[in-house]
Structure formats: C-alpha cells, structure tokens
Amino acid sequence: MQNPVGKTMTMRDAIAAFVADGATVALEGFTHLIPTAAGHEIIRQGRTDLTIARMTADVVTDQLIAGGCVRRLVSSFVGNSTAGSLGELRRRVEAGQLEFEEYSHYGMICRYLAGAQRLPFYPLRSYGGSDLPAVNPAIRKVASPYPGPDGGVERIYVVPPLNPDVTIVHAQRADRAGNTQIWGLTGIQAEAVYAAKTAIVVVEEIVPDEVIRSDPNRTVIPAHAVDAVVECPGGAHPAFAQGYYDRDGAFYRDWSRISKDPDRLRRWLDEWVRGTGDHAGYLAKLGDERWARLAVGEAWSEPVNYGRRL
C-alpha cells in the first residue's frame, strides 16, 4: 500500500497497482539504470498481452518476452549489448509471433517528446535515405506549413506521439515524494515519464528531503510526475548504476548461451525470477562474492555553491 507520508511502495505493490494486462509499458534507461528488477516483477505477476516500449530492447526485454508477457514491441535497437543476440526475441520475430514496430533511436526520442508535450506528431529529418519508412507505416511525411530552403513546399518525416499507460525507470536516488536524481547517462527517462499516464520510479536508495534539496540541478524527474517510488538496491543488474555498481559483463555473455536454448531459458526464468520471490532473493542467489566483484571506487563530483541570503 502507498505510504501516507510519500509515494513509497514495494515493487510488488507498485506493479500490481499500475501495470495491467494489455497495457503499454515503457521501460527506459540507457546503458545503465535499466529497470531489470521491475521487469522481473512483471514476469512474477504473470502480466500478459503487454506492449513494451524500450529504445534499446535488451536482456530484460528478452526475459519479458520469454516470460509470456509481451504481445508487441516498440523499439529502436535489439541486441544483447556487445555480447550477442537475444534468442527469444529473435525466435518470436522470425516466427511471426511478436509484433515489432521499429524506429531509429532519434525516432523513439521524438515519439516521447511528442507524447510528453501532447503534440500530434514530431518532425525529424533523419529518415531521409532510410528504409525504415518502408517497413513502418507510422513514419509518415507531411507538408511543412512554412517555405523550404528553396522557397517551395517542403515535405518532412514525422512520427506519432508515444503515451504509455505506465513508464518505469530506474535511478540512483529519490526522496519519498518522488523527486528523482540521476547522474551519468540520463537518456530519455524524464520525457518518457512525462509522456505516460502513470510513472513508477525505482531507485537504489530513498534519501532524506534535504539531500535532494541540497543539489536541485541533479533532479531530473520532479515529484509531480511520479506516482510511485520503489527502493530496490541492485535493481538494474546486470546493467550498472553509475556510482553504485559496475556492469556484469559475464552475465551478458552467459545470456547469449541461455537465451539460445528455449528450454534452458525457461528453466532460468523459473529458477532466477519466479523462484526467487523478489529482487532481494535474486541478489541473494547471485551471491555476495559475485556482487563484490561489481563494486566501484569513488570518483566524487566537486561541490558547488548555490548561494544563500546573508
């Protein structure tokens, strides 16, 4: 249940409250801060018929598909982050069992921007010379209402808005109200949150209000855009969380072999996701020794003086 003094919820309660069968769910985080633990909880709760929007469809997307959760994927990249292919995703697409709507990275960004700003579409030039418009009818051309460089009518590509039912992002820290701070690669998290009807923020730690107020420029997502805050240390594994833990390269290499074999993949989900109960159980199974290898050293940012009245 929601905390009366803030928006803090358990992962189990947040997913139960905001992720329904048939929903469009955006899972965003670029290279680091990937909401893996949230994806696992969606699998545990047996959600089905989802449309998953994710710029960089990677391991957690493969897991959600294998878990029987996904009917349709909206993405701009598919792959196991330098380590190989995504076995289940590839099998489903090649067999015609998964709807796949493909955009460029910037095309996805523009969709979130249009969604966040409640615009009917967003213009972009980068599809010129691309084959993507030929395979995705949602990428269209419209006549600009303004003269082009030569004074004539200019036709430009546009993409439709993306307004997920719920956006889930991972971040380093937030306060109980949902003021969320991110450093390192910030990706498209803020725009994806603003575009959504509801938003769940998963963080490494919930910190006192004064910590957030002491460094306001690091607040990427403000509280008014957030519906639930979930504290879940290690929730981005096998991705990294800048300043908290490193990327688990061995996991990504192992995943190529796991996902290549459908039976092995389903056994992995039963053991590591459904069988662990929650993310704390997942980390316990991972083991202290392996987690210790992902520890990072210190590289502190210099403090700044925001100034105050004397």
Coordinates of C-alpha atoms in Angstrom, one line a residue:
M1 CA 0.0 0.0 0.0
Q2 CA 1.1 3.6 -0.6
N3 CA 2.8 5.3 2.3
P4 CA 0.7 8.2 3.6
V5 CA 3.8 10.4 4.0
G6 CA 5.0 9.9 0.5
K7 CA 4.7 7.8 -2.6
T8 CA 6.9 4.9 -1.5
M9 CA 5.7 1.4 -2.3
T10 CA 7.1 -2.1 -2.5
M11 CA 7.9 -3.3 -6.0
R12 CA 5.2 -6.0 -5.7
D13 CA 2.5 -3.4 -4.8
A14 CA 3.6 -0.9 -7.5
I15 CA 3.5 -3.4 -10.3
A16 CA 0.2 -4.7 -9.1
A17 CA -1.3 -1.2 -8.9
F18 CA -0.1 0.3 -12.1
V19 CA 0.7 -2.5 -14.7
A20 CA -2.4 -4.2 -16.0
D21 CA -2.7 -6.9 -18.7
G22 CA -2.8 -5.3 -22.1
A23 CA -1.1 -2.1 -21.0
T24 CA 1.6 -0.2 -22.9
V25 CA 4.6 -0.2 -20.6
A26 CA 7.8 1.9 -21.3
L27 CA 10.9 0.6 -19.6
E28 CA 13.6 3.2 -20.1
G29 CA 17.3 3.6 -19.1
F30 CA 20.1 3.9 -21.5
T31 CA 23.2 1.6 -20.9
H32 CA 22.9 2.0 -17.2
L33 CA 19.9 2.4 -14.8
I34 CA 17.9 -0.3 -16.7
P35 CA 14.7 -1.3 -14.7
T36 CA 15.5 -5.0 -14.7
A37 CA 14.0 -5.7 -11.3
A38 CA 10.8 -4.2 -12.3
G39 CA 10.7 -6.4 -15.4
H40 CA 11.2 -9.4 -13.3
E41 CA 8.3 -8.5 -11.0
I42 CA 6.1 -8.1 -14.1
I43 CA 7.0 -11.7 -15.0
R44 CA 6.4 -12.9 -11.5
Q45 CA 2.9 -11.4 -11.5
G46 CA 2.1 -13.1 -14.8
R47 CA 1.2 -10.0 -16.8
T48 CA 0.2 -10.7 -20.4
D49 CA -0.6 -9.0 -23.7
L50 CA 1.7 -6.1 -23.0
T51 CA 3.1 -3.6 -25.5
I52 CA 6.7 -2.9 -24.3
A53 CA 8.3 0.3 -25.4
R54 CA 12.1 0.4 -25.0
M55 CA 14.6 2.3 -27.0
T56 CA 17.3 -0.3 -26.5
A57 CA 15.5 -3.7 -26.3
D58 CA 18.0 -5.8 -24.4
V59 CA 18.2 -8.6 -21.9
V60 CA 15.2 -7.6 -19.7
T61 CA 13.1 -7.3 -22.9
D62 CA 14.1 -10.9 -23.9
Q63 CA 13.2 -12.1 -20.5
L64 CA 9.8 -10.4 -20.6
I65 CA 9.1 -12.0 -24.0
A66 CA 10.2 -15.4 -22.8
G67 CA 8.0 -15.0 -19.7
G68 CA 4.9 -14.7 -21.9
C69 CA 4.3 -11.1 -21.1
V70 CA 4.7 -9.3 -24.4
R71 CA 2.5 -9.2 -27.5
R72 CA 4.1 -6.2 -29.2
L73 CA 7.5 -4.5 -29.0
V74 CA 8.2 -0.9 -29.9
S75 CA 11.9 -0.2 -30.1
S76 CA 14.9 1.2 -32.0
F77 CA 17.6 -1.3 -31.1
V78 CA 17.6 -5.0 -30.5
G79 CA 20.6 -6.8 -29.0
N80 CA 22.5 -8.2 -26.1
S81 CA 24.7 -5.2 -25.5
T82 CA 28.0 -6.2 -27.2
A83 CA 27.6 -9.9 -26.2
G84 CA 25.4 -11.4 -28.9
S85 CA 21.8 -11.9 -29.9
L86 CA 18.5 -12.1 -27.9
G87 CA 17.4 -15.6 -28.5
E88 CA 13.7 -15.5 -27.6
L89 CA 13.1 -12.1 -29.2
R90 CA 14.7 -13.3 -32.4
R91 CA 12.7 -16.6 -32.5
R92 CA 9.4 -14.8 -31.9
V93 CA 10.0 -12.2 -34.6
E94 CA 11.2 -14.7 -37.2
A95 CA 8.2 -17.0 -36.4
G96 CA 5.8 -14.1 -36.7
Q97 CA 4.8 -14.5 -33.1
L98 CA 5.8 -11.0 -31.9
E99 CA 4.6 -7.7 -33.3
F100 CA 7.6 -5.4 -33.8
E101 CA 7.3 -1.7 -34.5
E102 CA 10.8 -0.3 -35.4
Y103 CA 12.1 3.3 -35.2
S104 CA 15.5 4.9 -35.1
H105 CA 16.9 6.0 -31.7
Y106 CA 16.0 9.6 -32.5
G107 CA 12.7 8.5 -33.8
M108 CA 11.9 7.0 -30.4
I109 CA 13.1 10.2 -28.7
C110 CA 10.8 12.2 -30.9
R111 CA 7.9 10.0 -30.0
Y112 CA 8.5 10.5 -26.3
L113 CA 8.9 14.3 -26.9
A114 CA 5.6 14.4 -28.7
G115 CA 4.0 12.3 -26.0
A116 CA 5.4 14.5 -23.2
Q117 CA 4.3 17.7 -24.9
R118 CA 0.9 16.3 -26.0
L119 CA 1.7 17.0 -29.7
P120 CA 0.0 15.2 -32.5
F121 CA 3.4 14.3 -34.1
Y122 CA 7.0 15.3 -34.1
P123 CA 9.1 16.2 -37.2
L124 CA 12.6 14.9 -37.9
R125 CA 14.9 14.8 -40.9
S126 CA 17.0 11.7 -40.1
Y127 CA 14.8 9.2 -42.0
G128 CA 15.9 10.7 -45.3
G129 CA 17.6 7.8 -47.2
S130 CA 16.4 5.2 -44.7
D131 CA 14.5 2.0 -45.4
L132 CA 12.5 2.3 -42.1
P133 CA 9.6 4.3 -43.5
A134 CA 9.0 1.4 -46.0
V135 CA 8.5 -1.1 -43.2
N136 CA 6.8 1.1 -40.6
P137 CA 3.7 2.9 -41.9
A138 CA 3.6 5.1 -38.8
I139 CA 6.6 7.0 -40.1
R140 CA 5.0 9.5 -42.5
K141 CA 5.7 12.6 -44.5
V142 CA 3.7 15.8 -44.2
A143 CA 3.9 19.2 -46.0
S144 CA 5.5 21.9 -43.9
P145 CA 3.4 25.0 -43.4
Y146 CA 6.5 27.1 -44.0
P147 CA 8.5 27.6 -47.1
G148 CA 11.5 25.3 -47.5
P149 CA 15.1 26.4 -48.2
D150 CA 14.3 26.9 -51.9
G151 CA 11.1 28.7 -51.1
G152 CA 8.9 25.8 -52.2
V153 CA 6.8 23.3 -50.2
E154 CA 9.0 21.1 -48.0
R155 CA 7.8 17.6 -47.0
I156 CA 9.3 16.3 -43.8
Y157 CA 9.1 13.0 -41.9
V158 CA 7.0 12.8 -38.7
V159 CA 6.4 10.2 -36.0
P160 CA 3.4 9.8 -33.8
P161 CA 3.4 10.5 -30.0
L162 CA 4.1 7.7 -27.6
N163 CA 1.9 7.9 -24.4
P164 CA 2.5 4.7 -22.4
D165 CA 0.0 3.7 -19.8
V166 CA 2.9 3.5 -17.4
T167 CA 6.6 4.3 -17.6
I168 CA 9.1 2.6 -15.3
V169 CA 12.6 4.0 -14.9
H170 CA 15.5 3.2 -12.6
A171 CA 17.5 6.0 -11.0
Q172 CA 20.1 6.5 -8.3
R173 CA 18.1 8.2 -5.7
A174 CA 14.8 10.0 -4.8
D175 CA 13.0 11.4 -1.8
R176 CA 9.7 9.9 -0.5
A177 CA 7.7 12.3 -2.7
G178 CA 9.4 11.2 -5.9
N179 CA 11.9 13.9 -6.7
T180 CA 14.3 11.8 -8.6
Q181 CA 18.0 12.4 -9.2
I182 CA 20.1 10.9 -12.0
W183 CA 23.7 11.3 -12.9
G184 CA 25.9 9.8 -15.6
L185 CA 23.9 9.0 -18.8
T186 CA 20.5 10.5 -18.4
G187 CA 18.9 9.1 -21.5
I188 CA 15.2 9.8 -22.2
Q189 CA 13.8 8.9 -18.8
A190 CA 12.3 12.3 -18.0
E191 CA 10.5 12.6 -21.3
A192 CA 9.2 9.0 -21.0
V193 CA 7.8 9.8 -17.6
Y194 CA 6.1 13.0 -18.7
A195 CA 4.6 11.1 -21.7
A196 CA 3.0 8.4 -19.5
K197 CA -0.3 8.3 -17.8
T198 CA 1.4 7.0 -14.7
A199 CA 5.0 6.6 -13.6
I200 CA 7.0 4.3 -11.3
V201 CA 10.5 5.3 -10.3
V202 CA 12.7 2.6 -9.0
V203 CA 15.8 3.8 -7.1
E204 CA 18.9 2.5 -5.5
E205 CA 18.1 4.4 -2.3
I206 CA 15.4 6.7 -0.9
V207 CA 17.2 9.7 0.8
P208 CA 16.0 12.5 3.1
D209 CA 14.4 15.5 1.5
E210 CA 17.4 17.7 2.4
V211 CA 19.7 15.6 0.3
I212 CA 17.6 16.3 -2.8
R213 CA 17.2 19.9 -1.9
S214 CA 21.0 20.3 -1.5
D215 CA 21.6 19.6 -5.2
P216 CA 18.5 20.6 -7.1
N217 CA 20.0 20.6 -10.6
R218 CA 20.5 16.8 -10.3
T219 CA 16.8 16.3 -10.0
V220 CA 15.9 15.0 -13.5
I221 CA 12.3 13.9 -12.7
P222 CA 10.2 16.0 -10.3
A223 CA 7.8 14.6 -7.8
H224 CA 4.6 15.8 -9.5
A225 CA 5.3 13.5 -12.5
V226 CA 5.8 10.4 -10.2
D227 CA 3.1 8.0 -8.9
A228 CA 5.2 5.5 -7.0
V229 CA 8.8 5.4 -5.7
V230 CA 10.3 1.9 -5.1
E231 CA 13.6 1.4 -3.3
C232 CA 15.4 -1.5 -4.8
P233 CA 19.2 -1.7 -4.4
G234 CA 20.8 -3.5 -7.2
G235 CA 17.7 -3.3 -9.3
A236 CA 19.5 -2.5 -12.6
H237 CA 21.6 -5.7 -12.6
P238 CA 23.1 -6.9 -14.9
A239 CA 23.4 -3.3 -16.1
F240 CA 25.2 -0.8 -14.0
A241 CA 24.2 2.1 -11.8
Q242 CA 26.7 4.9 -12.1
G243 CA 28.4 5.3 -8.7
Y244 CA 26.8 2.2 -7.2
Y245 CA 28.0 -0.9 -9.0
D246 CA 29.5 -1.9 -12.3
R247 CA 28.2 -3.7 -15.4
D248 CA 28.1 -7.5 -15.0
G249 CA 29.8 -8.4 -18.3
A250 CA 29.9 -12.1 -17.5
F251 CA 26.1 -12.1 -17.2
Y252 CA 25.6 -10.7 -20.7
R253 CA 28.0 -13.2 -22.1
D254 CA 26.1 -16.0 -20.4
W255 CA 22.8 -14.7 -21.5
S256 CA 23.6 -15.4 -25.2
R257 CA 24.0 -19.0 -24.4
I258 CA 21.0 -19.2 -22.1
S259 CA 18.6 -17.5 -24.5
K260 CA 19.8 -19.5 -27.4
D261 CA 18.2 -22.6 -25.9
P262 CA 14.4 -22.2 -25.3
D263 CA 14.3 -25.0 -22.6
R264 CA 17.3 -23.6 -20.8
L265 CA 15.8 -20.1 -20.9
R266 CA 12.6 -21.2 -19.4
R267 CA 14.4 -23.1 -16.6
W268 CA 16.4 -19.9 -15.9
L269 CA 13.2 -17.9 -15.6
D270 CA 11.7 -20.5 -13.2
E271 CA 14.9 -20.6 -11.1
W272 CA 16.1 -16.9 -11.1
V273 CA 12.9 -14.9 -11.5
R274 CA 9.8 -16.9 -10.4
G275 CA 11.7 -19.0 -7.9
T276 CA 13.4 -16.1 -6.1
G277 CA 10.2 -14.3 -4.9
D278 CA 11.6 -10.8 -5.2
H279 CA 14.7 -8.9 -6.1
A280 CA 16.3 -9.4 -2.7
G281 CA 16.0 -13.2 -3.3
Y282 CA 17.5 -12.7 -6.8
L283 CA 20.5 -10.8 -5.3
A284 CA 20.9 -13.5 -2.6
K285 CA 21.0 -16.2 -5.2
L286 CA 23.6 -14.1 -7.2
G287 CA 25.8 -14.3 -4.1
D288 CA 27.9 -11.8 -2.2
E289 CA 31.2 -12.8 -3.9
R290 CA 29.8 -12.1 -7.4
W291 CA 28.3 -8.8 -6.2
A292 CA 31.5 -7.8 -4.6
R293 CA 33.2 -8.1 -8.0
L294 CA 30.9 -5.4 -9.3
A295 CA 31.9 -2.8 -6.6
V296 CA 33.1 0.6 -7.8
G297 CA 35.5 3.0 -6.4
E298 CA 34.9 6.6 -5.5
A299 CA 35.0 9.5 -8.0
W300 CA 33.3 12.4 -6.3
S301 CA 32.0 15.4 -8.1
E302 CA 33.2 18.8 -6.8
P303 CA 30.6 20.6 -4.7
V304 CA 29.1 23.8 -6.0
N305 CA 27.9 26.9 -4.1
Y306 CA 24.3 27.7 -4.8
G307 CA 24.5 30.7 -2.6
R308 CA 22.1 31.9 0.1
R309 CA 20.9 35.2 1.5
L310 CA 23.0 36.6 4.3

